Tab-separated table of C-alpha atoms in Angstrom:
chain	number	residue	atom	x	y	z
A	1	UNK	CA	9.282	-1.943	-0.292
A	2	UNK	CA	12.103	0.447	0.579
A	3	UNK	CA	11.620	4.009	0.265
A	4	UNK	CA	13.134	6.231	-1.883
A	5	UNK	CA	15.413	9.053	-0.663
A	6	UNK	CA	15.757	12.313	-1.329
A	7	UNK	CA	18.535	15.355	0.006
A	8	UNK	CA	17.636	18.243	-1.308
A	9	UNK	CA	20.875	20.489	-0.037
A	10	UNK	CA	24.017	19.342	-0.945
A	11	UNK	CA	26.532	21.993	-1.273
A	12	UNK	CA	29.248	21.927	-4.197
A	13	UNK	CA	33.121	22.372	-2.553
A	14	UNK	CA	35.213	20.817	-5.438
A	15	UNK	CA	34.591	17.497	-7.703
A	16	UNK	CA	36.930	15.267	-5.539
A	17	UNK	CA	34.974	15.618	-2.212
A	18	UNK	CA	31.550	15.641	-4.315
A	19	UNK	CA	32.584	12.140	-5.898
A	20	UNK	CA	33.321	11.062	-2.892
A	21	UNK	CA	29.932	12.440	-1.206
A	22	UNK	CA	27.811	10.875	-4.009
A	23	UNK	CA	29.405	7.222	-3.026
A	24	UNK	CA	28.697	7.752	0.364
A	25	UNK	CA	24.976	9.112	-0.487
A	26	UNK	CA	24.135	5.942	-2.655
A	27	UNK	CA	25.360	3.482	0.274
A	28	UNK	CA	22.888	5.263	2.229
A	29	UNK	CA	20.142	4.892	0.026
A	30	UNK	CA	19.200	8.253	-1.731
A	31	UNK	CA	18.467	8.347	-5.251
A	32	UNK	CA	18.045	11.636	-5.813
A	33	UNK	CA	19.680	15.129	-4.333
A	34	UNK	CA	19.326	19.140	-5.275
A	35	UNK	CA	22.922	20.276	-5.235
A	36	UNK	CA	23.801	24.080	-4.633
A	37	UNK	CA	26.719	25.937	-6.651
A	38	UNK	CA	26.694	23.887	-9.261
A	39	UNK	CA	28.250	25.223	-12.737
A	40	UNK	CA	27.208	22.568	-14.896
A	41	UNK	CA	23.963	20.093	-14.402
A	42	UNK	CA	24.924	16.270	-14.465
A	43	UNK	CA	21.963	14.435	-14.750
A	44	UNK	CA	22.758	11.255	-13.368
A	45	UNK	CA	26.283	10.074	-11.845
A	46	UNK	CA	26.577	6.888	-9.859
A	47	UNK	CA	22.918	6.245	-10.436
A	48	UNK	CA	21.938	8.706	-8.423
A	49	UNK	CA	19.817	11.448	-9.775
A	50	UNK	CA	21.438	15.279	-9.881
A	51	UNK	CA	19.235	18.510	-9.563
A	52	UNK	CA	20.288	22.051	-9.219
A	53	UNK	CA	19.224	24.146	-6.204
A	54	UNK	CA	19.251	27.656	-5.356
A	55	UNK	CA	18.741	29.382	-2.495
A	56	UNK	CA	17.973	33.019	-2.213
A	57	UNK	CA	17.533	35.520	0.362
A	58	UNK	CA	14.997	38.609	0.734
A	59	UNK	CA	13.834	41.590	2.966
A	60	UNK	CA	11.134	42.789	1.082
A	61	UNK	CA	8.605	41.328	-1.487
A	62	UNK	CA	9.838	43.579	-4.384
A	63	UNK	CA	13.165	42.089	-4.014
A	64	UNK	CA	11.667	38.753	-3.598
A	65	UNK	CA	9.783	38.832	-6.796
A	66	UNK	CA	12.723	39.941	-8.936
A	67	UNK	CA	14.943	37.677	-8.230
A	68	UNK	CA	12.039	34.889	-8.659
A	69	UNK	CA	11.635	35.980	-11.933
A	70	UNK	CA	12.550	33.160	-14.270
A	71	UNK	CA	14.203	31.455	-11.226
A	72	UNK	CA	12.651	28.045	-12.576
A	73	UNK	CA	13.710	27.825	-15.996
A	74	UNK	CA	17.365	27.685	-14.763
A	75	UNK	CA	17.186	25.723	-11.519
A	76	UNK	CA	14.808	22.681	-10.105
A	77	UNK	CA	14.530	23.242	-6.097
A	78	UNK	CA	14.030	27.003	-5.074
A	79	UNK	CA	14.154	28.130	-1.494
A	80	UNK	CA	13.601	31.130	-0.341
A	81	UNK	CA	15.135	32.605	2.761
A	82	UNK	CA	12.625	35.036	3.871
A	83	UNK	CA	13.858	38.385	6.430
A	84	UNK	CA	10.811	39.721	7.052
A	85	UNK	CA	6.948	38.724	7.531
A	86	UNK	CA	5.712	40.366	3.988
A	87	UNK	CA	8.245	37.892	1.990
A	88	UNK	CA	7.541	34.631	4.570
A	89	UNK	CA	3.535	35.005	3.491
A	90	UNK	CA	4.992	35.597	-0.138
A	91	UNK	CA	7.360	32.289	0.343
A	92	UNK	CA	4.136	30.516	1.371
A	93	UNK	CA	1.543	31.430	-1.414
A	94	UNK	CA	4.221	32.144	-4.591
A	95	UNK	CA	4.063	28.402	-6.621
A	96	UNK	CA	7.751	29.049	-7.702
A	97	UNK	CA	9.130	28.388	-3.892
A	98	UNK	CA	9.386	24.915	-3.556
A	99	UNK	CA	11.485	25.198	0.004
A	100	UNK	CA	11.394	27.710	3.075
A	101	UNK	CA	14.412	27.361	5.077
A	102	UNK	CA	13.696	26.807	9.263
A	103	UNK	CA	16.269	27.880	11.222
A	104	UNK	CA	17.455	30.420	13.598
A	105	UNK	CA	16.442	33.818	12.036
A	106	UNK	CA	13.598	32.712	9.760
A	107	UNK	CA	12.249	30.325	13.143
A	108	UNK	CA	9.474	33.090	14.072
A	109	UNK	CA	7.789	33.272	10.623
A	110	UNK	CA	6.330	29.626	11.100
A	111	UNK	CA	2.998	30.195	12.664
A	112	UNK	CA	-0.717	29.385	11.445
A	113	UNK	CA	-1.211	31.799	8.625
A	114	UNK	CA	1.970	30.696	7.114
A	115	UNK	CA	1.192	27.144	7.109
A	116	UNK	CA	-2.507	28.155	5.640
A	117	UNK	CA	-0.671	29.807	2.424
A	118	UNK	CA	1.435	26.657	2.320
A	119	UNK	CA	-1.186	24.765	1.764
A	120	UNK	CA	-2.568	26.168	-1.992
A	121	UNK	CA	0.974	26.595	-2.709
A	122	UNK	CA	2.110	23.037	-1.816
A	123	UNK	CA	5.414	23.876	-1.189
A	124	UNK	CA	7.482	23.037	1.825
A	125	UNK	CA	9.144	24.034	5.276
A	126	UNK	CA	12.856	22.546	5.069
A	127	UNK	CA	14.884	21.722	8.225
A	128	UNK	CA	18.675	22.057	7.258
A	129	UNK	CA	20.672	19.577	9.518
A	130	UNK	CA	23.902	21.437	9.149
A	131	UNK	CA	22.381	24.397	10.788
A	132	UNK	CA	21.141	22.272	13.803
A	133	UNK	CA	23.999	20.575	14.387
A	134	UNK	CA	25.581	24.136	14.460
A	135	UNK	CA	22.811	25.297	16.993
A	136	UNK	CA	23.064	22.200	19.020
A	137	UNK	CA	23.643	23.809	22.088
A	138	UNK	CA	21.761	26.722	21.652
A	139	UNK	CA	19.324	26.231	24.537
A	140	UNK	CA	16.652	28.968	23.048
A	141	UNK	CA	16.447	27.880	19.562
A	142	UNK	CA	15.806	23.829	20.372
A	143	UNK	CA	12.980	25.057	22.795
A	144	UNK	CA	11.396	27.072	19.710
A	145	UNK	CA	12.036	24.018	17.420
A	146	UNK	CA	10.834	21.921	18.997
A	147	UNK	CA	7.426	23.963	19.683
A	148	UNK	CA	7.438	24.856	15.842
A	149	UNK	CA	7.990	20.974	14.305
A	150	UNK	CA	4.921	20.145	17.165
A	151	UNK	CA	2.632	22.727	14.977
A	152	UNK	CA	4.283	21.310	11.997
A	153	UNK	CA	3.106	17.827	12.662
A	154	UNK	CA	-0.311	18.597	14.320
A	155	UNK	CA	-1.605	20.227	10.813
A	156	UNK	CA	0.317	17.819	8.900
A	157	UNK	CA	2.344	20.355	7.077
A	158	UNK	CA	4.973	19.175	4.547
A	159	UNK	CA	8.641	19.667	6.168
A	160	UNK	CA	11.667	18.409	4.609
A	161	UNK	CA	14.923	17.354	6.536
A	162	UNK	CA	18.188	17.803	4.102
A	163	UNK	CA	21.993	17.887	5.321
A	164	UNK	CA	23.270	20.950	3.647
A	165	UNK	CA	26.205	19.059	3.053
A	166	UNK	CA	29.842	19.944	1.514
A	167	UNK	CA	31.787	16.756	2.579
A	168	UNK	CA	31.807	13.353	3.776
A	169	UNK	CA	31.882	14.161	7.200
A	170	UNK	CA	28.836	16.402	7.215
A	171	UNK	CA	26.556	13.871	5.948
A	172	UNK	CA	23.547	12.181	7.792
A	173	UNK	CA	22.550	8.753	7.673
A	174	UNK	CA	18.742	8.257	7.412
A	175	UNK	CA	18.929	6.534	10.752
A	176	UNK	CA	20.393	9.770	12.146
A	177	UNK	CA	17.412	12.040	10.830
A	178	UNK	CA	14.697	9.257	12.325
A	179	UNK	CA	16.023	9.504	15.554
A	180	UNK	CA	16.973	13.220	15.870
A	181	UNK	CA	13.498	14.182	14.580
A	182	UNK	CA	12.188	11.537	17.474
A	183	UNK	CA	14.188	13.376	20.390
A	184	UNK	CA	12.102	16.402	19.077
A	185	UNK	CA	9.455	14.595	19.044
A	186	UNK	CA	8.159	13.768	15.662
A	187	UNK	CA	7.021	10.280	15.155
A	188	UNK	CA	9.238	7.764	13.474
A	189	UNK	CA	7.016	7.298	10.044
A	190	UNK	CA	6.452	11.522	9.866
A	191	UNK	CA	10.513	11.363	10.182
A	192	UNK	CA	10.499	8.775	7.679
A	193	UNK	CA	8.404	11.154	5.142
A	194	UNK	CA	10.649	14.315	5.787
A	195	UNK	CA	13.148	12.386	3.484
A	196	UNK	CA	11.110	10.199	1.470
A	197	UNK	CA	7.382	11.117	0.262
A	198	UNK	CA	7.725	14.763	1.114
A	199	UNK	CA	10.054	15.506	-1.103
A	200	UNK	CA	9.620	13.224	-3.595
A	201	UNK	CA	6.353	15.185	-4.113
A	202	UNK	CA	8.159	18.832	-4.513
A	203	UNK	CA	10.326	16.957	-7.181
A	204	UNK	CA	7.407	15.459	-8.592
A	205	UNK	CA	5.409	18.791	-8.807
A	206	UNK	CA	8.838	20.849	-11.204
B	1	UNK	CA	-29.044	-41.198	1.246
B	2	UNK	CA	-29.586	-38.624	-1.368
B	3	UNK	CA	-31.687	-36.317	1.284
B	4	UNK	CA	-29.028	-36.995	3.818
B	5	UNK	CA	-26.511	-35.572	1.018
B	6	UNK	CA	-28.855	-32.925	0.514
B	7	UNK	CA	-29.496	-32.127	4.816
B	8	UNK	CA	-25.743	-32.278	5.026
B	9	UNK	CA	-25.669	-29.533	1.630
B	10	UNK	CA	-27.874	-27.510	3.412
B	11	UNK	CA	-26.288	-27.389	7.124
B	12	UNK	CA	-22.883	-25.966	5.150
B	13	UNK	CA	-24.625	-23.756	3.428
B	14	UNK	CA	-26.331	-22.791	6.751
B	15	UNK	CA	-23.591	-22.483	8.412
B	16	UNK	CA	-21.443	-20.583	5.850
B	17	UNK	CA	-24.200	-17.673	5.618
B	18	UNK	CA	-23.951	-17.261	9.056
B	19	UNK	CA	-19.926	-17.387	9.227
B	20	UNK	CA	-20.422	-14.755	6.674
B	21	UNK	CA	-22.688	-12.930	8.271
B	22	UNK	CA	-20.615	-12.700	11.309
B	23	UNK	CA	-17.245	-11.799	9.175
B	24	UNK	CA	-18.944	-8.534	7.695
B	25	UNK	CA	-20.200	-7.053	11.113
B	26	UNK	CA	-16.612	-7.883	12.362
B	27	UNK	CA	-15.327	-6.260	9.490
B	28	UNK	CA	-17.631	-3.049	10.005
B	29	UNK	CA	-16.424	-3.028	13.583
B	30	UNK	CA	-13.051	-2.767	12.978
B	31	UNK	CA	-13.419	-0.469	10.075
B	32	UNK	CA	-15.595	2.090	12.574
B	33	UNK	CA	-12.323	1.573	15.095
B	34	UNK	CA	-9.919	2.327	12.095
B	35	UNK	CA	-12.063	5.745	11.335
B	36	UNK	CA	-12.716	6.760	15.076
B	37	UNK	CA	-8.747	6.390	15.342
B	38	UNK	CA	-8.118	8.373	11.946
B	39	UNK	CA	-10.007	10.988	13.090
B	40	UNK	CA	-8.150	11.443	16.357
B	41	UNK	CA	-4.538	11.103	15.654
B	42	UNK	CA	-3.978	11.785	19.528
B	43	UNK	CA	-6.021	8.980	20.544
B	44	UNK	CA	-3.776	6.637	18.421
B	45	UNK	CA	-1.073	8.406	19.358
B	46	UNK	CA	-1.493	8.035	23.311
B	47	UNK	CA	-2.672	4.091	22.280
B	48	UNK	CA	0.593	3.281	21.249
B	49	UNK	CA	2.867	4.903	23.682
B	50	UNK	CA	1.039	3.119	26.327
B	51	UNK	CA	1.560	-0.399	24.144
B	52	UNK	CA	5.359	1.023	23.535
B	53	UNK	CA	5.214	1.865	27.636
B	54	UNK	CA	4.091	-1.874	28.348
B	55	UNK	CA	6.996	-3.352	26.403
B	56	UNK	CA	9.582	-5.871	27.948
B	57	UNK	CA	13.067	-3.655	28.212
B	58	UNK	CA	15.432	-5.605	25.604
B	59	UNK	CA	18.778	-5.375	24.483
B	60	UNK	CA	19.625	-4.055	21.367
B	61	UNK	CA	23.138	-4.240	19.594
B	62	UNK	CA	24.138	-1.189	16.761
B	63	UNK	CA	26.680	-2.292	14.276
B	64	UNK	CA	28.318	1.094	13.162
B	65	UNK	CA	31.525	2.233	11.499
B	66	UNK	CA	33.616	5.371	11.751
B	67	UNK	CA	34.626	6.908	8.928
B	68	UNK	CA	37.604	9.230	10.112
B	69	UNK	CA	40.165	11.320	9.018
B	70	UNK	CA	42.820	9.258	11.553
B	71	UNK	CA	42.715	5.746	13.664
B	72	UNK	CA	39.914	6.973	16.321
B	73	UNK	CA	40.898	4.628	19.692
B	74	UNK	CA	38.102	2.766	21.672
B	75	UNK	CA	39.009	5.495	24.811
B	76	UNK	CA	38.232	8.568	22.774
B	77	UNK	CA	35.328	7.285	20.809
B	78	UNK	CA	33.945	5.713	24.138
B	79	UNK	CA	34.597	8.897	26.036
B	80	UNK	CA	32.531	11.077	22.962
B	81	UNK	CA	29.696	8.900	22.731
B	82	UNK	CA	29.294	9.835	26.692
B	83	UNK	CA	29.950	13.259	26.463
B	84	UNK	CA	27.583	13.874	23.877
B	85	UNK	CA	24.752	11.886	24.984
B	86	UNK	CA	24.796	13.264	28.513
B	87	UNK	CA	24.863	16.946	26.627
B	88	UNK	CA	21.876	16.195	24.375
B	89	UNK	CA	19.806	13.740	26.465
B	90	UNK	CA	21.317	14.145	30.099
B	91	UNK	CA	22.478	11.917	32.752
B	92	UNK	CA	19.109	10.490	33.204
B	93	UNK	CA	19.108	9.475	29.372
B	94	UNK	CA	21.973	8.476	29.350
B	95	UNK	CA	21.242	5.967	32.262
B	96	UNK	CA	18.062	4.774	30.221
B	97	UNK	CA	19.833	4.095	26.981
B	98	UNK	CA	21.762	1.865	28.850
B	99	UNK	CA	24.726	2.565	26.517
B	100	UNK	CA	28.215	0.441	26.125
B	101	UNK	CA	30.522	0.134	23.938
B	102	UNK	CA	30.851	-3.185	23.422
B	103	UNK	CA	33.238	-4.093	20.929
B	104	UNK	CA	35.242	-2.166	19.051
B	105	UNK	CA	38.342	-2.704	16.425
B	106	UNK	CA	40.311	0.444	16.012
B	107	UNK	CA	41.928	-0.763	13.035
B	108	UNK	CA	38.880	-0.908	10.917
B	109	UNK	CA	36.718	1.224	12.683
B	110	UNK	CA	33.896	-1.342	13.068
B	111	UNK	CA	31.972	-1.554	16.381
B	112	UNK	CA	29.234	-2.703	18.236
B	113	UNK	CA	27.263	-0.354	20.771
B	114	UNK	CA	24.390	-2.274	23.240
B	115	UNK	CA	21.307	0.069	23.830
B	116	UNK	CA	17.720	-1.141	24.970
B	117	UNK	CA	14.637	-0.978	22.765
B	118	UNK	CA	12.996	1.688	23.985
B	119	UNK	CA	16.182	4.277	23.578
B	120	UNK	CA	18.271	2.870	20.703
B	121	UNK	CA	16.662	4.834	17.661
B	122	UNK	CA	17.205	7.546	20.040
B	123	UNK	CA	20.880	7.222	20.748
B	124	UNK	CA	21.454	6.388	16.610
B	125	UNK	CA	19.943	9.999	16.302
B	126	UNK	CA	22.673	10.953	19.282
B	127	UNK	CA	25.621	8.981	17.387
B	128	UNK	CA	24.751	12.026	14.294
B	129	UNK	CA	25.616	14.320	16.415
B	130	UNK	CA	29.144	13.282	16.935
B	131	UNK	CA	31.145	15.011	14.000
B	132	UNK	CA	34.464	15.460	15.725
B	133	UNK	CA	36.440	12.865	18.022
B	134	UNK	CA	40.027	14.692	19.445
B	135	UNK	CA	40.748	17.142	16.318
B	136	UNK	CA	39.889	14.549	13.275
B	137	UNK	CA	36.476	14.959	11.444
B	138	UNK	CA	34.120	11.780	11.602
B	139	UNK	CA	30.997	10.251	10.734
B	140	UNK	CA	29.384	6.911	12.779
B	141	UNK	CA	27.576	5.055	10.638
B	142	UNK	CA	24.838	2.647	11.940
B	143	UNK	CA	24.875	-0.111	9.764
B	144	UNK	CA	22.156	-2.511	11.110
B	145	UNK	CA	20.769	-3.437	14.905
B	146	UNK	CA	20.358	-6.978	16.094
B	147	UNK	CA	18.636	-8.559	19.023
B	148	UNK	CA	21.446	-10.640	19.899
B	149	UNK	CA	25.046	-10.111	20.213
B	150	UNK	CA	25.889	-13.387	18.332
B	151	UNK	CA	23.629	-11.659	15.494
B	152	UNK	CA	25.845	-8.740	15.663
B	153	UNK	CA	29.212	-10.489	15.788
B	154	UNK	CA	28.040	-12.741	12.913
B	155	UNK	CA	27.032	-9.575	11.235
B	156	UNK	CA	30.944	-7.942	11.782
B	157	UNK	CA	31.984	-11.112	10.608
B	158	UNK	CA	30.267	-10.938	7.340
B	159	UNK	CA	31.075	-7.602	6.835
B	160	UNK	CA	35.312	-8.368	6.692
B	161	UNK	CA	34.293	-11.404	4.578
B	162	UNK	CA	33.041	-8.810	1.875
């Protein structure tokens, strides 16, 4: 049986480029995607399933909680950024976070307590491709990755791949994400889950 | 001849007790394996890179198509695929992927790339990497891999039918 795909970052840049995206995104065999700046919520075009995504950024937890606060009454996927320790552990435990963001900056907040909060909160660590295409060449931040997604794997910790997409061109193929995630490493059914099972059970759990 | 009906009853039912006799302690063999390997991921792990290591070396033909802003020619798509596989994976990789373009119409953008076994998933992963060719944005897309170049051509062939 073929698996079911998910993207859950897909940026909104105008409706002619986003029609064009969501052709492209059903050849490639996703079903359902979380799209960011989104006025108004279609819920299905093309057959392909349309949530609304937010991401926000915090330095401390006060912040944090505020702009949490009734966060999930108005959009489906939440991910929050965090920019310090106090509002990582608070992205870990808090139920509302369904995505924490790995990339440069937020890269040193993935360690063992984190992924111990993650677990009661079942949330998610999400890898945005966009980012690491961007930080391709960035010698220091592929060594840490690829450390980090070894923890990731070895306690089995739920870590979704998305493209943070805007057009055509910035998409990824499924292929590409199964054998990027194997140069770091990962094995080909764990790259497999990233956009299948994974996050088919954070859209499961809104 | 009714007891030799009934001897010959007997022996299959002899003989099927014991076949299933044997079955279930096979069974509760393999099941211990199956739980000794689920609870060490690493063993199973290091199992099957040594079966993976043991492997013949094969060829293995991607069928991909560019989607592009402008006409991408076979030089500069040739000359990207090198560039960026010997920047991601190095020389040596790029050696082991034992990468060529093969065919490749510029009109349609359809093309075939030959990689081995072992280092084709890797190089697809490689080919995602590739998001600008001269000054126009594009996207290779890796539409299936075959076993045989035939396949692949047939494949191609299909695809223009459609």
């Amino acid at each position: 049986m073929m698996r079911k795909l998910v993207d859950l970052k897909i940026r909104y840049f105008n409706s002619n480029e986003f029609s064009k995206l969501l052709l492209w995104l059903k050849k490639f065999g996703y079903y359902v995607i979380a799209v960011e700046g989104l006025k108004e919520k279609p819920l299905q075009v093309k057959g392909i399933r349309i949530l609304r995504r937010i991401t926000i950024e915090a330095i401390s937890e006060g912040e944090a909680k505020r702009k949490l606060r009734g966060i999930k009454q108005r959009y489906d996927i939440v991910a929050l950024k965090p920019k310090s320790y106090g509002v990582a552990r608070l992205a870990a435990r808090d139920g509302r976070v369904d995505l924490i963001p790995i990339d440069e900056d937020t890269l040193r907040y993935v360690d063992l307590s984190e992924i111990r909060l993650l677990e009661k909160s079942r949330g998610a660590f999400e890898l945005v491709l966009s980012t690491m295409y961007l930080n391709r060449y960035n010698m220091r931040f592929i060594k840490a990755l690829q450390s980090k997604l070894m923890l990731l794997t070895r306690y089995d910790v739920p870590l979704v791949v998305t493209s943070g997409a805007s057009n055509v061109y910035e998409l990824w193929h499924p292929k590409h994400v199964i054998g990027l995630l194997m140069l770091y490493g990962v094995s080909e059914y764990k790259a497999l889950d990233t956009i299948s099972f994974t996050p088919n059970t954070i859209i499961g759990r809104e | 001849m009714d007891t030799i009906i009934l001897l010959l009853s007997l022996t299959v039912m002899v003989i099927s007790l014991l076949s299933l006799i044997v079955s279930i302690r096979a069974i509760k063999r393999v099941s211990i394996i199956i739980k000794l390997l689920e609870a060490y991921p690493r063993v199973l792990d290091r199992l099957t890179k040594i079966i993976e290591s043991k492997k013949k070396l094969r060829r293995r033909y991607i069928v991909f198509r560019i989607v592009a802003e402008r006409q991408v020619s076979r030089k500069e798509l040739d000359r990207a695929i090198r560039s960026t596989v010997k920047d991601i994976i190095g020389v040596k990789g790029l050696a082991d992927s034992s990468y060529m373009l093969v065919d490749y119409d510029e009109e349609r953008g359809i093309g075939i790339i030959r990689s081995n076994n072992k280092a084709y998933k890797i190089l697809i992963g490689v080919l995602g990497l590739i998001r600008v060719i001269g000054e126009s944005r594009v996207l290779i897309v890796p539409l299936s891999t075959h076993g045989t170049i035939r396949k692949a051509r047939e494949k191609i062939k299909s695809l223009t039918q459609h």
